[in-house]
Amino acid sequence: MSVLIKNGRIVTAADDYIGDVFIEGETISALGKNLSLQADTTIDATGFLVLPGGVDPHVHLDMPFMGTFSSDTHETGTRAALFGGTTTVIDFVLQKQGHSLKEALTEWQGRATGTAVGDYSFHMAVTDFNESTRAEIREMVEREGITSFKTFMAYKGALMIDDRQMTALMQEVRKQGGMVTVHATNGDMIDYLIDQHRSEGKLSPLYHYLSQPEVTEAEASGRFADIADYTGCPGYIVHLTCEGALNAVRNATRRNQKVFVETCIQYLLLDAGLYQRDFEGAKWVMSPPLRQKKDQETLWAGINQGLVNVVATDHCPFFWKQKLMGERDFSKIPNGHPAIENRMELLYSEGVNKGRISLNKFVEVACTNPAKIFGMFPRKGTLAPGSDADIVLFDPKKQHMLSVATHHMNVDYSAYEGWELTGKVCRVFLRGQLAIDKDECLVEKGYGQFIRRAKVNGRI
Ligand SMILES: [Zn+2]
């Protein structure tokens, strides 16, 4: 089975030209101008951007939380991702304290295997690092193709590891050829502020925001960079939101250190003003919380400075009735918001169209860098001979509106209701298969494959 996509504007992190793409089976076999190859199917892409499939390295699908689950399963979440031009996602496996990594992996495999529509991989969240966990790191890297290990500097008693464990984990992960990623906020300080607000009867979503001030993130980001520098372990900060935290990373560059930084689409576009809307603010309760306008400026600048490498989502949707668990107490609101489907179109419309980032930069932070940093490049994240034929045909002129009425995510509100965007995903190929054709998904549950990832060394 072969497909020839003709006369599209082919854009990668480095290239931008009008040309053709030839797909054979699951991979791209040729790119160029006026390819004279016979194909089973020919598609005229005149007027369309031809982009690599998006890679969202931060999503939580079917994640157990406070007796409930995040509402997108691996099926509905990866399908919604495909509609939005994201062909590969990386989900988080969460070790339970006192249990092994392997047990957690088996549990997540049980939910994802045979259900995902789009391709996916796993990060392993290490919440309890001890001698038996140490032995499992090698197994994850060598046997499972899981080369990134997530840590939490917050959520004491559930997910947090202390600096002693962080240091030991980093030494081991470095040795095995992996990377440590981090939720970098100062957990003790945040726990104290939450308790203080609750004891004062300050229980609305606004106090979720006020319990996680910028300094809690700046401090932990700097501490993480310090331990990574000392151990020599490649480090990656997930969902970085603010000026103080980015400056901690900037400072680390002064001693010639590279720490990878991911921000999420919401931190570029939304601000803490939304928490003034009484309980409706719960729609955007996430950790870290939305910040100030000045932080948005910092993050856009950080992308252009090469300090912010990835734009992800931290997609973790909950139905409104799940959010209502925290109606009387902000600390009980399930954290997270839906975005997996909207990331590419929002970043194009608000970023490229408004002149904040270039078209090549858009592809770099949404597709190429996440694939490179996490050991999937050049199979994923670019358009090249031999790469998976994960291809998005994007109509740069098409205007549309984001709404719960039209999205495919399994959640009953949109975090971007009524946003008018220019630029829309039109067709999506996943490993050579036409997966999305306008409003239709043409691949079944189970089509998505688990992507084993290569070792990484912190160089891209
Ligand atoms: Zn997350």
Coordinates of C-alpha atoms and ligand atoms in Angstrom, one line a residue:
M1 CA 0.0 0.0 0.0
S2 CA 1.5 3.3 -1.1
V3 CA 0.4 6.9 -0.8
L4 CA 1.7 10.0 -2.6
I5 CA 1.0 13.4 -1.0
K6 CA 1.6 16.0 -3.6
N7 CA 2.4 19.7 -3.6
G8 CA 2.0 20.4 0.1
R9 CA 4.1 22.8 2.1
I10 CA 6.4 20.4 3.9
V11 CA 7.5 21.8 7.3
T12 CA 9.9 20.2 9.8
A13 CA 11.9 21.8 12.6
A14 CA 14.5 22.6 9.9
D15 CA 12.8 22.6 6.5
D16 CA 10.1 24.5 4.7
Y17 CA 9.4 23.8 1.0
I18 CA 6.7 22.8 -1.5
G19 CA 7.1 19.2 -2.3
D20 CA 5.8 15.6 -2.2
V21 CA 5.9 12.8 0.4
F22 CA 5.8 9.2 -0.6
I23 CA 4.6 6.6 1.9
E24 CA 5.2 2.9 1.5
G25 CA 3.5 0.7 4.2
E26 CA 4.1 2.3 7.6
T27 CA 7.0 4.6 6.7
I28 CA 8.0 7.5 4.6
S29 CA 10.3 6.3 1.8
A30 CA 10.9 9.5 -0.2
L31 CA 10.5 13.3 0.0
G32 CA 11.2 15.8 -2.7
K33 CA 10.0 18.0 -5.5
N34 CA 7.9 16.5 -8.3
L35 CA 8.5 12.9 -7.3
S36 CA 7.6 10.7 -10.3
L37 CA 6.5 7.7 -8.4
Q38 CA 3.4 5.6 -8.9
A39 CA 1.2 5.2 -5.8
D40 CA -2.0 3.3 -5.0
T41 CA -3.4 6.6 -3.7
T42 CA -2.5 10.2 -4.6
I43 CA -3.6 13.1 -2.5
D44 CA -3.3 16.7 -3.7
A45 CA -2.1 18.8 -0.7
T46 CA -1.9 22.2 -2.5
G47 CA -2.5 24.9 0.1
F48 CA -1.9 22.6 3.1
L49 CA 0.9 22.4 5.5
V50 CA 2.4 18.9 5.7
L51 CA 3.7 18.5 9.3
P52 CA 5.1 15.6 11.3
G53 CA 2.6 14.1 13.7
G54 CA 2.6 15.8 17.1
V55 CA 4.2 14.3 20.1
D56 CA 2.7 15.1 23.5
P57 CA 5.1 13.8 26.2
H58 CA 2.8 14.7 29.1
V59 CA -0.6 13.1 29.4
H60 CA -2.5 11.2 32.1
L61 CA -5.0 8.7 30.7
D62 CA -7.2 6.6 32.9
M63 CA -5.2 7.7 35.9
P64 CA -6.4 6.6 39.3
F65 CA -7.0 9.6 41.5
M66 CA -8.8 10.0 44.9
G67 CA -11.0 6.9 44.2
T68 CA -11.9 8.0 40.6
F69 CA -10.1 8.1 37.3
S70 CA -9.1 10.8 34.8
S71 CA -11.9 10.7 32.3
D72 CA -10.1 10.0 29.0
T73 CA -9.1 6.4 28.6
H74 CA -6.2 5.3 26.4
E75 CA -8.9 4.8 23.7
T76 CA -10.7 8.1 24.0
G77 CA -7.6 10.2 24.9
T78 CA -5.4 8.9 22.0
R79 CA -8.3 9.3 19.6
A80 CA -8.9 12.9 20.6
A81 CA -5.2 13.5 20.3
L82 CA -5.3 12.2 16.7
F83 CA -8.1 14.6 15.9
G84 CA -5.8 17.4 17.1
G85 CA -2.8 16.2 15.1
T86 CA -1.0 14.5 17.9
T87 CA 0.0 10.9 16.8
T88 CA 2.1 9.9 19.8
V89 CA 1.6 10.5 23.5
I90 CA 3.7 9.6 26.6
D91 CA 1.5 8.6 29.6
F92 CA 2.7 8.3 33.2
V93 CA 2.9 5.0 35.1
L94 CA 2.7 5.7 38.8
Q95 CA 4.5 3.4 41.2
K96 CA 2.7 3.0 44.5
Q97 CA 4.8 3.6 47.6
G98 CA 5.8 0.2 49.1
H99 CA 5.3 -1.5 45.7
S100 CA 7.5 -2.3 42.7
L101 CA 7.8 -0.5 39.4
K102 CA 6.9 -3.7 37.6
E103 CA 3.5 -4.0 39.4
A104 CA 2.6 -0.5 38.4
L105 CA 3.7 -1.1 34.8
T106 CA 1.6 -4.3 34.6
E107 CA -1.4 -2.3 35.9
W108 CA -1.0 0.4 33.2
Q109 CA -0.4 -2.1 30.5
G110 CA -3.6 -3.7 31.5
R111 CA -5.5 -0.5 30.7
A112 CA -3.6 0.6 27.6
T113 CA -2.8 -2.6 25.7
G114 CA -5.3 -3.2 22.9
T115 CA -7.3 0.0 23.7
A116 CA -5.1 2.9 22.4
V117 CA -6.0 4.3 19.0
G118 CA -2.9 6.4 18.6
D119 CA 0.7 5.5 19.5
Y120 CA 1.9 5.8 23.1
S121 CA 4.8 5.3 25.4
F122 CA 5.2 5.4 29.2
H123 CA 7.3 7.4 31.6
M124 CA 7.8 5.6 34.9
A125 CA 7.1 7.7 38.0
V126 CA 9.3 6.6 40.8
T127 CA 7.6 7.4 44.1
D128 CA 9.6 5.1 46.4
F129 CA 13.3 4.7 45.6
N130 CA 15.1 1.9 47.6
E131 CA 17.4 -1.0 46.9
S132 CA 14.8 -3.1 45.1
T133 CA 13.6 -0.1 43.0
R134 CA 17.3 0.5 42.1
A135 CA 17.5 -2.9 40.4
E136 CA 14.4 -2.3 38.4
I137 CA 15.7 0.8 36.7
R138 CA 17.9 -1.2 34.5
E139 CA 15.1 -3.6 33.6
M140 CA 12.9 -0.7 32.6
V141 CA 15.5 0.7 30.4
E142 CA 16.8 -2.5 28.9
R143 CA 13.8 -4.7 28.8
E144 CA 10.8 -2.4 28.6
G145 CA 12.1 0.5 26.5
I146 CA 11.1 3.0 29.3
T147 CA 14.0 5.4 29.6
S148 CA 12.5 8.4 31.5
F149 CA 11.8 8.4 35.2
K150 CA 9.4 11.0 36.7
T151 CA 9.8 12.3 40.2
F152 CA 7.7 14.5 42.4
M153 CA 9.1 17.1 44.8
A154 CA 5.6 17.6 46.2
Y155 CA 2.6 15.5 47.4
K156 CA 4.3 14.1 50.5
G157 CA 3.1 10.7 51.6
A158 CA 1.8 9.8 48.2
L159 CA 4.2 10.7 45.4
M160 CA 7.0 12.8 46.8
I161 CA 10.6 11.6 47.1
D162 CA 13.1 13.5 49.3
D163 CA 16.4 14.8 48.1
R164 CA 18.3 11.7 49.4
Q165 CA 16.2 9.5 47.1
M166 CA 16.5 12.0 44.3
T167 CA 20.3 11.9 44.5
A168 CA 20.4 8.1 44.6
L169 CA 17.9 7.8 41.8
M170 CA 19.7 10.2 39.5
Q171 CA 23.0 8.3 40.0
E172 CA 21.3 5.1 39.0
V173 CA 19.4 6.5 36.1
R174 CA 22.5 8.2 34.7
K175 CA 24.3 4.9 34.9
Q176 CA 21.6 3.1 32.9
G177 CA 21.2 5.7 30.2
G178 CA 18.0 7.3 31.2
M179 CA 16.6 10.7 32.1
V180 CA 15.0 12.0 35.3
T181 CA 12.0 14.3 34.9
V182 CA 10.5 16.3 37.7
H183 CA 7.4 18.0 39.1
A184 CA 9.4 20.7 40.6
T185 CA 7.6 22.4 43.4
N186 CA 8.4 22.7 47.1
G187 CA 5.9 20.2 48.6
D188 CA 6.4 21.1 52.3
M189 CA 5.9 24.8 51.7
I190 CA 2.8 24.1 49.7
D191 CA 1.3 21.7 52.2
Y192 CA 1.8 24.3 54.9
L193 CA 0.1 27.0 52.9
I194 CA -2.8 24.7 52.0
D195 CA -3.3 23.9 55.7
Q196 CA -3.1 27.6 56.6
H197 CA -5.7 28.6 54.1
R198 CA -8.1 25.8 55.1
S199 CA -7.8 26.6 58.8
E200 CA -8.7 30.2 57.9
G201 CA -11.8 29.0 56.0
K202 CA -10.4 30.1 52.7
L203 CA -11.7 27.2 50.6
S204 CA -12.4 28.5 47.0
P205 CA -10.3 27.6 44.0
L206 CA -8.5 30.9 44.3
Y207 CA -6.7 29.5 47.3
H208 CA -5.4 26.6 45.3
Y209 CA -3.5 29.2 43.3
L210 CA -2.4 31.2 46.4
S211 CA -1.1 28.0 48.0
Q212 CA 1.4 27.5 45.2
P213 CA 3.2 30.8 44.8
E214 CA 5.9 31.2 42.2
V215 CA 8.7 30.8 44.8
T216 CA 7.7 27.2 45.5
E217 CA 8.4 26.4 41.9
A218 CA 11.5 28.5 41.5
E219 CA 13.1 27.0 44.6
A220 CA 12.4 23.4 43.6
S221 CA 13.5 24.0 40.0
G222 CA 16.9 25.3 41.2
R223 CA 17.3 22.5 43.6
F224 CA 16.5 19.9 41.0
A225 CA 19.0 21.5 38.6
D226 CA 21.7 21.5 41.4
I227 CA 21.2 17.7 42.1
A228 CA 21.2 16.9 38.4
D229 CA 24.4 18.9 37.9
Y230 CA 26.1 17.2 40.8
T231 CA 25.1 13.7 39.6
G232 CA 25.5 14.4 35.9
C233 CA 22.1 13.0 35.2
P234 CA 20.1 14.4 32.3
G235 CA 17.2 16.4 33.7
Y236 CA 13.9 17.6 32.4
I237 CA 11.4 19.8 34.2
V238 CA 7.8 19.1 33.3
H239 CA 5.1 21.8 33.2
L240 CA 7.3 24.8 34.0
T241 CA 5.0 27.8 34.4
C242 CA 6.8 30.9 35.6
E243 CA 9.6 33.5 35.4
G244 CA 11.2 32.5 38.7
A245 CA 11.5 28.8 37.7
L246 CA 12.8 29.6 34.2
N247 CA 15.4 31.9 35.7
A248 CA 16.6 29.1 37.9
V249 CA 17.2 27.1 34.7
R250 CA 18.8 30.1 33.1
N251 CA 21.1 30.4 36.0
A252 CA 22.1 26.7 35.6
T253 CA 23.3 27.5 32.0
R254 CA 25.9 29.9 33.5
R255 CA 27.7 26.8 34.8
N256 CA 27.4 25.2 31.4
Q257 CA 24.5 22.9 32.4
K258 CA 21.6 22.0 30.2
V259 CA 18.2 21.2 31.9
F260 CA 15.4 20.5 29.5
V261 CA 12.2 22.5 30.0
E262 CA 8.7 21.6 29.1
T263 CA 5.8 24.1 29.4
C264 CA 2.2 23.4 28.6
I265 CA -0.1 25.2 26.3
Q266 CA -2.3 26.5 29.1
Y267 CA 0.6 28.3 30.8
L268 CA 1.3 30.2 27.5
L269 CA -2.3 31.2 27.0
L270 CA -4.3 31.3 30.2
D271 CA -3.7 33.2 33.4
A272 CA -4.7 33.2 37.1
G273 CA -7.5 35.7 36.5
L274 CA -9.7 32.6 35.8
Y275 CA -9.5 31.7 39.5
Q276 CA -11.6 34.8 40.4
R277 CA -14.6 33.1 38.9
D278 CA -15.8 31.4 42.1
F279 CA -16.1 27.7 41.7
E280 CA -16.0 27.8 37.9
G281 CA -12.3 28.3 38.5
A282 CA -12.1 24.6 39.3
K283 CA -12.0 23.9 35.6
W284 CA -8.5 25.2 35.6
V285 CA -7.4 23.8 39.0
M286 CA -4.1 22.1 38.1
S287 CA -0.6 22.0 39.7
P288 CA 1.3 24.2 39.3
P289 CA -1.6 26.6 38.8
L290 CA -2.0 29.2 36.0
R291 CA 0.2 32.2 36.6
Q292 CA 0.4 35.8 35.6
K293 CA 0.6 37.6 32.2
K294 CA 4.3 38.3 32.8
D295 CA 5.0 34.6 33.1
Q296 CA 3.3 34.0 29.7
E297 CA 5.8 36.6 28.2
T298 CA 8.7 34.8 29.9
L299 CA 7.6 31.4 28.5
W300 CA 7.2 32.6 24.9
A301 CA 10.5 34.3 25.1
G302 CA 12.0 31.1 26.6
I303 CA 10.8 29.2 23.6
N304 CA 12.6 31.6 21.3
Q305 CA 15.7 31.6 23.5
G306 CA 15.9 27.8 23.3
L307 CA 15.4 27.5 27.1
V308 CA 11.9 26.1 26.8
N309 CA 12.2 23.0 24.6
V310 CA 8.7 21.4 24.6
V311 CA 5.1 22.4 24.7
A312 CA 3.0 19.6 26.1
T313 CA -0.5 19.6 27.8
D314 CA -0.4 17.7 31.1
H315 CA -3.8 16.5 29.8
C316 CA -5.7 15.1 32.8
P317 CA -9.5 15.7 32.4
F318 CA -12.2 15.3 34.9
F319 CA -16.0 15.6 34.4
W320 CA -17.6 18.5 36.2
K321 CA -19.2 16.1 38.7
Q322 CA -15.7 14.9 39.6
K323 CA -14.5 18.5 40.0
L324 CA -17.4 19.0 42.4
M325 CA -15.7 16.7 44.9
G326 CA -13.9 19.9 45.9
E327 CA -16.9 22.2 45.9
R328 CA -16.4 23.0 49.6
D329 CA -12.6 22.6 49.7
F330 CA -10.1 23.5 47.0
S331 CA -7.7 20.8 48.2
K332 CA -10.2 18.1 47.2
I333 CA -10.6 19.3 43.6
P334 CA -9.1 16.7 41.2
N335 CA -6.2 18.4 39.5
G336 CA -6.0 18.7 35.7
H337 CA -7.7 20.0 32.6
P338 CA -8.5 18.7 29.1
A339 CA -6.1 19.9 26.3
I340 CA -4.8 16.8 24.4
E341 CA -6.9 17.6 21.3
N342 CA -6.3 21.4 21.3
R343 CA -2.5 21.7 21.8
M344 CA -1.4 21.8 18.1
E345 CA -4.2 24.1 16.9
L346 CA -3.8 26.5 19.8
L347 CA -0.1 26.7 19.4
Y348 CA -0.4 27.3 15.7
S349 CA -3.1 29.9 15.9
E350 CA -1.9 31.8 19.0
G351 CA 1.8 31.2 18.4
V352 CA 2.6 31.1 14.7
N353 CA -0.3 33.2 13.5
K354 CA 0.2 35.9 16.1
G355 CA 3.9 36.1 15.3
R356 CA 5.2 34.8 18.6
I357 CA 7.0 31.8 17.2
S358 CA 8.1 30.7 13.8
L359 CA 6.6 27.8 11.9
N360 CA 9.8 25.8 12.3
K361 CA 9.8 26.5 16.0
F362 CA 6.2 25.3 16.2
V363 CA 7.2 21.9 14.8
E364 CA 10.3 21.8 16.9
V365 CA 8.5 22.2 20.3
A366 CA 5.4 20.3 19.4
C367 CA 6.9 17.3 17.5
T368 CA 10.7 17.1 17.1
N369 CA 12.1 18.0 20.5
P370 CA 9.9 15.7 22.5
A371 CA 10.8 12.8 20.2
K372 CA 14.5 13.6 20.4
I373 CA 14.6 14.2 24.2
F374 CA 12.7 11.0 24.9
G375 CA 14.5 8.6 22.5
M376 CA 12.0 8.3 19.7
F377 CA 13.8 10.3 17.0
P378 CA 13.9 10.0 14.0
R379 CA 11.2 7.4 14.0
K380 CA 8.9 10.0 15.4
G381 CA 8.9 13.8 15.4
T382 CA 10.0 14.6 11.8
L383 CA 9.4 13.9 8.1
A384 CA 12.3 11.9 6.7
P385 CA 13.0 8.8 4.7
G386 CA 12.6 5.9 7.2
S387 CA 10.5 7.8 9.7
D388 CA 7.1 6.5 10.6
A389 CA 4.5 8.0 8.2
D390 CA 2.9 10.1 11.0
I391 CA 1.8 13.0 8.9
V392 CA -0.7 15.9 9.5
L393 CA -2.3 17.8 6.7
F394 CA -3.0 21.2 8.2
D395 CA -5.2 23.8 6.7
P396 CA -3.6 27.1 7.8
K397 CA -6.5 29.3 6.7
K398 CA -9.5 27.4 8.2
Q399 CA -11.3 29.2 10.9
H400 CA -13.1 27.3 13.7
M401 CA -14.2 27.5 17.3
L402 CA -13.2 25.2 20.2
S403 CA -16.2 23.9 22.1
V404 CA -17.3 21.0 24.2
A405 CA -20.0 20.5 21.5
T406 CA -17.4 19.5 18.9
H407 CA -14.4 18.1 20.8
H408 CA -13.7 14.4 21.0
M409 CA -12.2 14.3 24.6
N410 CA -14.3 12.4 27.1
V411 CA -15.2 15.4 29.3
D412 CA -18.2 17.7 29.6
Y413 CA -16.5 21.1 29.4
S414 CA -13.8 22.8 27.3
A415 CA -11.1 24.8 29.0
Y416 CA -11.1 26.9 25.8
E417 CA -14.8 27.2 25.2
G418 CA -15.6 29.8 22.4
W419 CA -11.9 30.3 21.4
E420 CA -11.8 31.2 17.7
L421 CA -8.8 29.7 16.0
T422 CA -7.3 30.0 12.5
G423 CA -5.7 26.8 11.3
K424 CA -7.1 23.3 11.6
V425 CA -6.0 19.7 11.4
C426 CA -7.6 18.2 8.3
R427 CA -6.1 14.8 7.7
V428 CA -3.8 12.7 9.9
F429 CA -1.8 9.6 8.9
L430 CA -0.6 7.3 11.6
R431 CA 2.1 4.8 10.4
G432 CA 0.9 5.2 6.9
Q433 CA -2.8 4.6 7.7
L434 CA -5.2 7.5 7.1
A435 CA -6.4 7.8 10.7
I436 CA -8.3 11.1 10.6
D437 CA -10.3 12.4 7.7
K438 CA -11.9 15.6 8.7
D439 CA -14.5 14.7 11.3
E440 CA -14.0 10.9 11.0
C441 CA -11.6 8.6 12.8
L442 CA -10.8 5.7 10.5
V443 CA -8.7 3.5 12.8
E444 CA -10.0 1.3 15.5
K445 CA -9.3 0.9 19.1
G446 CA -6.1 -1.2 19.4
Y447 CA -4.4 0.3 16.4
G448 CA -2.1 2.4 18.6
Q449 CA 1.2 0.8 19.4
F450 CA 3.4 1.0 22.4
I451 CA 6.6 2.7 21.4
R452 CA 9.8 1.4 23.0
R453 CA 12.3 4.2 23.5
A454 CA 16.0 4.3 23.2
K455 CA 18.5 5.3 25.8
V456 CA 19.1 9.0 26.2
N457 CA 22.1 11.1 27.2
G458 CA 20.7 14.6 27.5
R459 CA 22.0 15.7 24.1
I460 CA 19.7 16.6 21.2
Ligands
ZN1 ZN 1.2 15.7 34.9

